[in-house]
Amino acid sequence: MTLTLSEDERRIAAGSDGAAMAMRIVAESGRLLGAERLIPIASAHIDGALYHGDSGTLFAERLVEGSAKVAVRATLNVGALDLTGSCRVRLAEHERAMARRMMRAYRALGCEPTWTCAPYQAGHRPREGEDVAWGESNAVAFCNSVLGARTNRYGDFLDIACAIAGRAPDCGLHRTENRRARIIVDVSALPASFLNSEIAWPVLGSLYGRLAGDAVGAVTGIERHPGEDALKAFGAAAASSGAVGLFHIVGVTPEAPDIATATGGMAPAETIAATAEMVADSLRRLSTAEGSDRLDAVALGSPHFSLDEFAALERHLAGRGLKVPLYACTGRHVLDVLEKSGKRQALENAGVTIVADTCVVVTPVMAELAGGVLMTNSGKFAHYAPGNTGYRVLYASLADCVASAVAGRPIIRDTVS
Amino acid sequence: MSGTLEGEILVGGRAGDGPALVLDAPISFWGGVDPKTGRIVDVRHPQHGASVAGTVLFLPGTIGSSSASSVLLELVRGGHAPSAMVLHEPDAILLLGLVVAKEMGWATPVAVRLVRDNHEHFRGRQITVSQDGTVAIVA
């Protein structure tokens, strides 16, 4: 199997400008992936503007020098800095300068400065069946699963190269035959009290990710649409505990009106009945500081907090003040609305630190604290915080996170029962 | 088996030589290899503490993040990349780091494919990998 480029694609790749460089990168990755051709894409979401080292900045600036521009709508994932000034990022001078240059270069390429890991809640929603090139694991999972658009898990460099070329390799989840569910996870035997609780979807996502790995699966036994924020939390947790790019929720997500459609009429390789014990085990795994009576910070918003989630946060706060710092990470699309309604000031007065454009797990915002304990309601934060921040983690519902921040010590009431 | 095997070129680049570093387990470059030094920092990896810099690196597979390409690009730019890479199968995310490095005009090691069983053959030896994909023991 070899990759064949169209005449147009070959002509562009033969050039010496930024567009040529992008086309060659897309073509080379297509060759390595075993694709036979490139296909047009409708949009991109770029995860490459997060600073990992100087070479990524130099790459983006090379594209700018070559006059490259994105050919399709391209939103930007979080960067390493909060350009809105809502919070202070503790980066050293060199890293700060290079991160800023990187964010500037991606804007110069024509990308939209959305700086959010939830672009689908910031107005970027491809249509069902559209091929797109999205990066950032939770965004990929949501785009494929909830919107029904088609993307592989695009990584650094390839996401922007696809956006400039307007093309992506035709392989993986772009192809219908690879989108069928091969495993079924049946949750119908789980207690209704758990399924209706605040912790249900992040915990289910974490369990599902470990069961599915990189396979496409379908969840059965869900009786009603849980809402977008629940699906957002499920996908983020699943993509961090497994390599999940596409999941189906039968009766909820667009490619799974029923089991037969989700599986393409083929018998699944495996059907797993989720038990309360499996869910309780998943819940336990999300915490690395179980039993701790210490609490140093609470972090919310991975993926970025929505307006609805801010409203829930306000309800739980009920005007009380906080004894430990509470970080709420969000996109500027939400920050603008909070600002205009006066809610931003009220939240900050209560002691909430709003983090915009970035988040506390990808860049240093929280105090550096040996042995610190962080509480979160995000399955994704719970997964990455110990390695990336040095804090140990307690996983809890939003209600418990807020109650704990108010009390200054961990209060965990929501469990699997 | 002789001291020479023909690898399939995955990404063309500069010929390289160095001691073989045959990894005993798959590795995630992001979080597993320090982009500033080439040292293996994944404490759970059997070769934790070793450096990939200047070696002929035999990879049984890669796992983890899609930022592996960023780490490899950073290693190439800083002069801490392996002098050649031998993979069992193409890893598009990791190798993209080499593709981009070439586009940047930076000296890039050649990456070739050899079936995993053949990696053992080179353990502990001094190796050259030529531009045409030949993997040979020199000492």
Coordinates of C-alpha atoms in Angstrom, one line a residue:
Chain A
M1 CA 0.0 0.0 0.0
T2 CA 1.5 3.3 -1.0
L3 CA 0.4 6.9 -0.6
T4 CA -0.6 8.6 -3.9
L5 CA -0.8 12.4 -3.9
S6 CA -3.0 14.3 -6.3
E7 CA -1.4 16.5 -8.9
D8 CA -2.4 19.6 -6.9
E9 CA -0.9 18.1 -3.7
R10 CA 2.4 17.2 -5.4
R11 CA 2.7 20.7 -6.9
I12 CA 2.2 22.3 -3.4
A13 CA 4.6 19.9 -1.8
A14 CA 7.3 20.7 -4.4
G15 CA 7.4 24.3 -3.3
S16 CA 9.7 26.0 -0.9
D17 CA 7.3 27.9 1.3
G18 CA 5.5 27.1 4.5
A19 CA 2.5 25.6 2.6
A20 CA 5.0 23.2 0.9
M21 CA 6.5 22.2 4.3
A22 CA 3.1 21.5 5.8
M23 CA 2.0 19.4 2.8
R24 CA 5.2 17.3 3.0
I25 CA 4.7 16.7 6.7
V26 CA 1.1 15.6 6.1
A27 CA 2.2 13.3 3.2
E28 CA 5.1 11.8 5.2
S29 CA 2.9 11.0 8.1
G30 CA 0.3 9.5 5.7
R31 CA 3.0 7.3 4.3
L32 CA 4.1 6.2 7.8
L33 CA 0.4 5.6 8.8
G34 CA -0.1 3.4 5.7
A35 CA -2.7 5.8 4.1
E36 CA -3.4 5.5 0.4
R37 CA -4.4 9.1 -0.1
L38 CA -5.1 12.4 1.6
I39 CA -8.6 13.7 2.2
P40 CA -9.9 17.3 2.6
I41 CA -10.7 18.4 6.1
A42 CA -13.4 20.9 7.2
S43 CA -11.6 22.2 10.3
A44 CA -8.8 21.7 12.8
H45 CA -8.2 22.1 16.5
I46 CA -4.5 22.8 17.3
D47 CA -2.9 21.4 20.4
G48 CA 0.6 22.4 19.3
A49 CA 0.7 25.8 20.9
L50 CA 1.5 24.5 24.3
Y51 CA 5.2 25.1 25.0
H52 CA 7.3 21.9 25.5
G53 CA 10.6 23.3 24.4
D54 CA 12.2 25.9 22.1
S55 CA 12.1 23.7 19.0
G56 CA 8.3 23.8 18.8
T57 CA 8.4 27.6 18.9
L58 CA 11.0 27.6 16.1
F59 CA 8.9 25.3 14.0
A60 CA 5.8 27.5 14.3
E61 CA 7.9 30.6 13.4
R62 CA 9.4 28.8 10.4
L63 CA 5.9 28.3 9.1
V64 CA 5.1 32.0 9.7
E65 CA 8.3 33.0 7.8
G66 CA 7.2 30.8 4.9
S67 CA 3.9 32.8 4.8
A68 CA 1.8 29.8 5.7
K69 CA -1.8 30.3 6.6
V70 CA -4.4 27.8 7.7
A71 CA -6.7 26.7 4.9
V72 CA -9.6 25.8 7.2
R73 CA -11.1 27.0 10.5
A74 CA -8.5 26.3 13.2
T75 CA -9.1 26.9 16.9
L76 CA -6.3 26.8 19.4
N77 CA -6.0 24.6 22.5
V78 CA -4.6 25.9 25.8
G79 CA -1.2 27.6 25.7
A80 CA 1.3 27.8 28.6
L81 CA 0.3 31.4 29.6
D82 CA -2.8 33.1 30.8
L83 CA -3.0 36.0 28.3
T84 CA -6.2 37.4 30.0
G85 CA -4.2 38.1 33.2
S86 CA -6.7 36.4 35.4
C87 CA -3.9 34.4 37.1
R88 CA -0.2 34.4 37.5
V89 CA 1.8 31.6 35.7
R90 CA 5.1 30.8 37.5
L91 CA 7.3 30.3 34.4
A92 CA 11.0 31.3 34.2
E93 CA 11.8 34.3 31.9
H94 CA 13.2 32.3 29.0
E95 CA 10.3 29.8 28.9
R96 CA 7.8 32.6 29.3
A97 CA 9.2 34.5 26.4
M98 CA 9.3 31.4 24.2
A99 CA 5.8 30.3 25.1
R100 CA 4.6 33.8 24.3
R101 CA 6.4 33.7 20.9
M102 CA 4.8 30.4 20.2
M103 CA 1.3 31.6 21.0
R104 CA 1.9 34.6 18.8
A105 CA 3.2 32.5 15.9
Y106 CA 0.1 30.3 15.9
R107 CA -2.1 33.4 15.7
A108 CA 0.0 34.7 12.8
L109 CA -0.8 31.4 11.0
G110 CA -4.5 32.4 11.1
C111 CA -5.6 30.2 14.0
E112 CA -8.4 31.5 16.3
P113 CA -7.1 32.5 19.8
T114 CA -9.7 30.4 21.6
W115 CA -7.1 28.9 24.0
T116 CA -9.5 26.3 25.2
C117 CA -9.5 22.5 25.5
A118 CA -13.3 22.6 25.1
P119 CA -13.6 24.2 21.6
Y120 CA -16.9 22.4 21.1
Q121 CA -18.3 24.6 23.9
A122 CA -16.8 27.7 22.4
G123 CA -18.7 27.6 19.1
H124 CA -16.5 25.2 17.1
R125 CA -18.8 22.3 16.3
P126 CA -18.1 20.3 13.1
R127 CA -21.2 18.6 11.5
E128 CA -21.8 14.8 11.8
G129 CA -19.7 13.0 9.2
E130 CA -17.3 15.8 8.5
D131 CA -13.6 15.0 8.3
V132 CA -11.5 17.2 10.6
A133 CA -8.0 17.2 12.1
W134 CA -8.3 17.8 15.9
G135 CA -5.7 17.5 18.6
E136 CA -6.0 17.3 22.4
S137 CA -7.4 14.0 23.6
N138 CA -10.6 15.1 25.2
A139 CA -11.5 17.3 22.2
V140 CA -10.8 14.4 19.9
A141 CA -13.1 12.1 21.9
F142 CA -15.9 14.7 22.1
C143 CA -15.6 15.6 18.4
N144 CA -15.8 11.9 17.2
S145 CA -18.2 10.6 19.8
V146 CA -20.7 13.4 20.6
L147 CA -20.5 15.5 17.4
G148 CA -20.1 12.5 15.1
A149 CA -17.4 14.3 13.1
R150 CA -14.3 12.3 12.1
T151 CA -10.8 12.8 13.4
N152 CA -7.8 10.8 14.4
R153 CA -5.8 11.7 17.5
Y154 CA -3.6 14.4 15.9
G155 CA -0.4 15.3 17.7
D156 CA 2.0 18.2 17.8
F157 CA 3.1 19.5 14.4
L158 CA 0.7 17.3 12.4
D159 CA -2.3 19.2 13.6
I160 CA -1.1 22.6 12.3
A161 CA 0.4 20.9 9.1
C162 CA -3.1 19.4 8.3
A163 CA -4.7 22.8 9.0
I164 CA -2.4 24.6 6.5
A165 CA -2.6 21.8 3.9
G166 CA -6.4 21.5 4.4
R167 CA -5.8 17.7 4.2
A168 CA -5.3 14.7 6.4
P169 CA -4.2 11.1 5.8
D170 CA -7.2 8.9 5.0
C171 CA -6.9 6.2 7.7
G172 CA -8.1 5.3 11.2
L173 CA -11.3 6.9 12.4
H174 CA -11.8 8.8 9.2
R175 CA -12.9 5.5 7.7
T176 CA -16.4 4.2 8.5
E177 CA -15.3 0.6 9.0
N178 CA -13.0 1.6 11.9
R179 CA -15.8 3.5 13.7
R180 CA -17.8 0.4 14.7
A181 CA -18.0 -0.6 18.3
R182 CA -16.0 -3.8 19.0
I183 CA -16.7 -4.0 22.7
I184 CA -19.8 -3.4 24.7
V185 CA -19.8 -2.1 28.3
D186 CA -23.2 -2.6 29.9
V187 CA -23.8 -0.4 32.9
S188 CA -27.5 -1.3 33.5
A189 CA -26.7 -3.3 36.6
L190 CA -25.1 -0.3 38.4
P191 CA -27.1 1.4 41.3
A192 CA -29.4 4.2 40.0
S193 CA -28.2 6.4 42.9
F194 CA -24.6 6.2 41.5
L195 CA -25.7 6.7 37.9
N196 CA -27.6 9.9 38.9
S197 CA -24.7 11.2 41.1
E198 CA -22.3 14.0 40.2
I199 CA -19.3 11.6 40.1
A200 CA -21.0 9.0 37.7
W201 CA -19.6 10.2 34.4
P202 CA -16.0 10.9 35.2
V203 CA -15.7 7.6 37.1
L204 CA -17.5 5.7 34.4
G205 CA -15.1 7.3 31.8
S206 CA -12.1 6.3 33.8
L207 CA -13.4 2.7 34.0
Y208 CA -14.3 2.6 30.4
G209 CA -10.9 3.9 29.3
R210 CA -9.1 1.1 31.1
L211 CA -11.5 -1.5 29.6
A212 CA -11.4 -0.2 26.0
G213 CA -7.8 0.9 25.7
D214 CA -7.6 2.1 22.0
A215 CA -10.6 0.1 20.9
V216 CA -13.9 1.6 19.9
G217 CA -16.6 0.6 22.3
A218 CA -20.2 1.3 23.1
V219 CA -21.8 1.9 26.5
T220 CA -25.3 0.4 27.0
G221 CA -27.8 0.7 29.8
I222 CA -28.0 4.6 29.9
E223 CA -31.6 5.6 30.0
R224 CA -31.4 9.3 29.3
H225 CA -29.1 11.9 27.8
P226 CA -26.8 12.9 30.7
G227 CA -26.0 16.4 29.2
E228 CA -22.9 17.7 27.4
D229 CA -20.8 18.4 30.5
A230 CA -21.3 14.8 31.6
L231 CA -20.2 13.5 28.2
K232 CA -17.3 15.9 28.2
A233 CA -16.1 14.6 31.6
F234 CA -16.6 10.9 30.4
G235 CA -14.5 11.4 27.3
A236 CA -11.7 13.3 29.1
A237 CA -11.4 10.6 31.8
A238 CA -11.6 7.8 29.1
A239 CA -9.0 9.4 27.0
S240 CA -6.6 9.8 29.9
S241 CA -7.0 6.3 31.4
G242 CA -7.0 4.7 27.9
A243 CA -6.3 5.8 24.3
V244 CA -9.9 6.4 23.5
G245 CA -10.6 8.5 20.4
L246 CA -14.2 7.4 19.8
F247 CA -16.9 6.0 22.1
H248 CA -20.6 5.4 21.6
I249 CA -23.3 5.7 24.2
V250 CA -26.3 3.8 22.9
G251 CA -29.4 5.9 22.6
V252 CA -27.4 9.1 23.2
T253 CA -24.5 9.7 20.8
P254 CA -25.3 10.2 17.0
E255 CA -23.7 7.0 15.6
A256 CA -25.4 4.8 18.2
P257 CA -29.2 5.1 18.1
D258 CA -29.2 1.3 18.9
I259 CA -26.6 -1.4 19.5
A260 CA -26.9 -2.8 15.9
T261 CA -26.0 0.6 14.4
A262 CA -23.1 1.1 16.9
T263 CA -21.6 -2.3 16.0
G264 CA -22.4 -2.1 12.3
G265 CA -24.4 -5.2 12.8
M266 CA -21.4 -7.3 13.7
A267 CA -21.0 -9.4 16.9
P268 CA -18.9 -7.5 19.4
A269 CA -15.6 -9.1 20.4
E270 CA -16.4 -8.7 24.0
T271 CA -19.4 -7.7 26.3
I272 CA -18.5 -6.5 29.8
A273 CA -21.1 -6.1 32.5
A274 CA -19.9 -3.3 34.7
T275 CA -20.4 -4.0 38.4
A276 CA -20.5 -1.8 41.5
E277 CA -17.2 -3.3 42.5
M278 CA -15.5 -2.3 39.3
V279 CA -16.8 1.2 39.6
A280 CA -15.7 1.5 43.2
D281 CA -12.3 0.3 42.2
S282 CA -12.1 3.0 39.5
L283 CA -13.2 5.6 42.0
R284 CA -10.4 4.5 44.4
R285 CA -7.8 4.6 41.6
L286 CA -8.6 8.2 40.9
S287 CA -7.2 9.2 44.4
T288 CA -3.6 8.9 45.4
A289 CA -4.1 10.5 48.8
E290 CA -7.0 8.5 50.1
G291 CA -7.6 9.0 53.8
S292 CA -5.6 12.2 53.9
D293 CA -7.0 14.9 56.3
R294 CA -4.8 17.5 54.6
L295 CA -6.1 19.7 51.8
D296 CA -4.0 22.4 50.0
A297 CA -5.9 23.3 46.9
V298 CA -9.0 22.4 44.8
A299 CA -8.8 22.4 41.0
L300 CA -11.8 22.3 38.6
G301 CA -12.2 22.5 34.9
S302 CA -10.4 19.8 33.0
P303 CA -11.7 20.0 30.4
H304 CA -12.4 23.7 30.7
F305 CA -15.4 24.6 33.0
S306 CA -18.6 25.6 31.2
L307 CA -21.1 28.4 32.2
D308 CA -23.4 25.7 33.5
E309 CA -20.6 24.3 35.7
F310 CA -19.8 27.8 37.0
A311 CA -23.5 28.2 37.9
A312 CA -23.3 24.9 39.8
L313 CA -20.1 26.1 41.5
E314 CA -22.0 29.3 42.6
R315 CA -24.9 27.2 43.9
H316 CA -22.6 25.0 46.0
L317 CA -20.7 28.0 47.3
A318 CA -23.9 29.7 48.4
G319 CA -21.9 32.9 49.3
R320 CA -19.5 31.2 51.6
G321 CA -15.8 32.0 51.7
L322 CA -12.9 29.5 51.0
K323 CA -10.2 28.3 53.4
V324 CA -7.9 26.8 50.6
P325 CA -7.3 28.1 47.1
L326 CA -9.9 26.9 44.5
Y327 CA -8.8 27.1 40.9
A328 CA -11.4 27.1 38.2
C329 CA -9.9 26.6 34.7
T330 CA -11.9 27.9 31.7
G331 CA -11.8 29.4 28.3
R332 CA -12.0 33.1 27.6
H333 CA -15.4 32.4 25.9
V334 CA -16.7 31.7 29.4
L335 CA -14.6 34.4 31.1
D336 CA -16.2 37.1 28.9
V337 CA -19.7 36.1 29.9
L338 CA -18.8 35.9 33.6
E339 CA -17.2 39.3 33.4
K340 CA -20.2 41.0 31.8
S341 CA -22.6 39.5 34.2
G342 CA -20.5 40.5 37.2
K343 CA -20.1 36.9 38.3
R344 CA -16.4 36.9 37.8
Q345 CA -16.0 39.5 40.5
A346 CA -18.3 37.7 42.9
L347 CA -16.5 34.4 42.4
E348 CA -13.1 36.1 42.9
N349 CA -14.4 37.8 46.0
A350 CA -15.4 34.4 47.4
G351 CA -11.7 33.3 46.9
V352 CA -12.0 31.5 43.5
T353 CA -9.0 31.9 41.2
I354 CA -10.2 31.8 37.6
V355 CA -7.5 30.4 35.3
A356 CA -8.2 31.3 31.6
D357 CA -6.4 30.3 28.4
T358 CA -4.5 27.5 30.1
C359 CA -4.9 25.1 33.1
V360 CA -3.1 24.3 36.3
V361 CA -1.9 20.9 35.2
V362 CA -0.1 22.0 32.0
T363 CA 1.7 25.0 33.4
P364 CA 2.8 26.0 36.9
V365 CA 0.1 28.1 38.5
M366 CA -0.5 26.5 41.9
A367 CA 2.1 27.0 44.7
E368 CA 5.0 24.6 44.6
L369 CA 4.3 22.4 47.5
A370 CA 6.1 19.1 48.5
G371 CA 3.5 16.6 49.7
G372 CA 0.6 18.9 48.8
V373 CA -2.9 17.5 48.4
L374 CA -5.1 18.6 45.6
M375 CA -8.9 17.8 45.4
T376 CA -10.6 17.7 42.0
N377 CA -13.8 16.6 40.4
S378 CA -12.1 15.9 37.0
G379 CA -11.0 12.4 36.1
K380 CA -8.4 13.9 33.8
F381 CA -6.9 16.2 36.5
A382 CA -6.9 13.2 38.9
H383 CA -4.9 11.2 36.3
Y384 CA -2.3 13.8 35.4
A385 CA -1.9 16.0 38.5
P386 CA 0.5 13.8 40.5
G387 CA 3.0 13.6 37.7
N388 CA 2.7 17.1 36.4
T389 CA 2.2 19.1 39.6
G390 CA 3.7 17.0 42.4
Y391 CA 0.5 17.2 44.4
R392 CA -1.2 14.0 45.6
V393 CA -4.8 13.8 44.5
L394 CA -8.2 13.3 46.1
Y395 CA -11.1 12.8 43.7
A396 CA -14.6 14.0 44.7
S397 CA -17.8 15.5 43.4
L398 CA -18.1 19.2 42.7
A399 CA -20.3 19.5 45.8
D400 CA -17.7 17.8 48.0
C401 CA -14.8 19.8 46.3
V402 CA -16.6 23.1 47.3
A403 CA -17.5 21.9 50.8
S404 CA -13.9 20.9 51.4
A405 CA -12.5 24.2 50.1
V406 CA -14.9 26.0 52.5
A407 CA -14.0 23.8 55.4
G408 CA -10.3 23.7 54.7
R409 CA -10.2 19.9 55.0
P410 CA -11.4 17.0 52.8
I411 CA -15.1 16.1 53.0
I412 CA -16.0 13.2 50.8
R413 CA -19.6 12.1 50.8
D414 CA -20.4 10.9 47.3
T415 CA -19.4 7.3 46.8
V416 CA -20.6 4.3 44.8
S417 CA -23.8 3.0 46.4
Chain B
M1 CA 23.1 -14.7 11.5
S2 CA 25.9 -12.4 10.2
G3 CA 26.9 -9.1 11.7
T4 CA 24.9 -7.2 9.0
L5 CA 21.2 -6.9 8.4
E6 CA 19.2 -4.9 5.8
G7 CA 16.7 -2.6 7.5
E8 CA 13.9 -0.9 5.7
I9 CA 14.2 2.9 5.8
L10 CA 11.4 4.6 7.7
V11 CA 12.7 8.1 7.6
G12 CA 15.9 8.8 5.7
G13 CA 18.7 10.7 7.4
R14 CA 22.3 10.8 8.4
A15 CA 24.2 7.5 8.8
G16 CA 25.0 7.0 12.5
D17 CA 27.2 4.8 14.7
G18 CA 27.3 4.2 18.4
P19 CA 26.8 1.6 21.1
A20 CA 23.5 -0.3 20.7
L21 CA 20.9 0.6 23.4
V22 CA 18.3 -2.2 23.1
L23 CA 15.3 -1.2 25.2
D24 CA 13.7 -4.1 27.2
A25 CA 10.3 -2.4 27.2
P26 CA 8.2 0.1 25.1
I27 CA 8.7 3.7 26.2
S28 CA 6.7 6.9 26.1
F29 CA 9.1 9.7 24.9
W30 CA 6.9 12.3 26.5
G31 CA 7.4 12.0 30.2
G32 CA 9.8 9.1 29.7
V33 CA 12.8 10.7 28.1
D34 CA 14.2 14.1 29.2
P35 CA 14.1 16.3 26.1
K36 CA 17.0 18.4 27.5
T37 CA 19.5 15.5 28.0
G38 CA 18.2 12.3 26.4
R39 CA 18.2 10.5 29.7
I40 CA 15.4 7.9 30.4
V41 CA 13.5 9.4 33.3
D42 CA 10.6 7.0 33.5
V43 CA 11.3 5.3 36.8
R44 CA 9.3 2.2 35.8
H45 CA 11.4 1.6 32.7
P46 CA 14.0 -1.1 32.9
Q47 CA 16.6 1.2 31.4
H48 CA 15.8 4.1 33.7
G49 CA 18.9 6.3 34.0
A50 CA 20.4 5.4 30.7
S51 CA 20.8 8.0 28.0
V52 CA 19.6 7.6 24.4
A53 CA 22.0 10.3 23.2
G54 CA 24.6 9.1 20.7
T55 CA 23.3 5.5 20.8
V56 CA 21.9 3.3 18.1
L57 CA 18.5 3.0 19.8
F58 CA 16.5 -0.2 19.3
L59 CA 12.9 0.5 20.2
P60 CA 10.5 -2.4 20.9
G61 CA 7.6 -0.1 20.7
T62 CA 6.3 3.2 22.0
I63 CA 3.4 4.1 24.2
G64 CA 1.7 7.2 25.5
S65 CA 1.4 10.8 24.5
S66 CA 1.1 12.4 21.1
S67 CA 3.8 14.9 22.2
A68 CA 6.5 12.2 21.6
S69 CA 7.3 14.1 18.4
S70 CA 8.0 17.3 20.3
V71 CA 10.5 15.5 22.6
L72 CA 12.3 13.9 19.7
L73 CA 12.5 17.2 17.8
E74 CA 13.9 18.8 20.9
L75 CA 16.5 16.1 21.3
V76 CA 17.6 16.5 17.7
R77 CA 18.0 20.3 18.0
G78 CA 19.9 20.0 21.3
G79 CA 22.3 17.3 20.0
H80 CA 20.9 14.7 22.4
A81 CA 19.2 12.4 19.9
P82 CA 20.2 8.8 19.2
S83 CA 22.7 8.6 16.3
A84 CA 20.3 6.2 14.6
M85 CA 17.0 4.6 15.5
V86 CA 15.8 1.0 14.8
L87 CA 12.1 0.3 15.2
H88 CA 10.0 -2.8 15.1
E89 CA 7.2 -1.0 13.3
P90 CA 6.6 2.6 12.1
D91 CA 5.4 4.9 14.8
A92 CA 4.0 7.9 13.0
I93 CA 3.8 10.2 16.1
L94 CA 7.4 9.6 17.2
L95 CA 8.9 9.7 13.7
L96 CA 7.1 12.9 12.9
G97 CA 9.7 14.5 15.2
L98 CA 12.4 13.4 12.6
V99 CA 10.2 14.5 9.6
V100 CA 9.9 18.0 11.1
A101 CA 13.6 18.1 12.1
K102 CA 14.5 17.4 8.5
E103 CA 12.2 20.2 7.3
M104 CA 13.9 22.5 9.8
G105 CA 17.2 21.6 8.1
W106 CA 18.6 20.0 11.2
A107 CA 21.0 17.0 11.0
T108 CA 18.6 14.1 11.5
P109 CA 19.5 10.5 12.3
V110 CA 18.2 7.7 10.0
A111 CA 15.3 5.6 11.3
V112 CA 15.0 2.0 10.0
R113 CA 12.7 -1.0 10.6
L114 CA 13.9 -4.4 11.7
V115 CA 11.8 -7.1 13.1
R116 CA 12.0 -7.1 16.9
D117 CA 13.6 -10.6 17.2
N118 CA 16.7 -9.2 15.4
H119 CA 17.2 -6.4 18.0
E120 CA 18.8 -8.8 20.5
H121 CA 21.5 -9.7 18.0
F122 CA 23.0 -6.2 18.4
R123 CA 22.9 -5.9 22.2
G124 CA 26.1 -4.8 23.8
R125 CA 27.8 -4.2 20.4
Q126 CA 29.1 -1.1 18.6
I127 CA 26.8 -0.5 15.6
T128 CA 26.7 1.5 12.4
V129 CA 23.5 2.2 10.5
S130 CA 24.2 3.5 7.0
Q131 CA 22.0 5.7 4.8
D132 CA 20.7 2.8 2.8
G133 CA 19.4 1.1 6.0
T134 CA 22.1 -1.5 6.6
V135 CA 22.6 -2.2 10.3
A136 CA 26.1 -3.6 11.0
I137 CA 28.2 -4.6 14.0
V138 CA 31.6 -3.0 13.9
A139 CA 32.9 -4.1 17.3

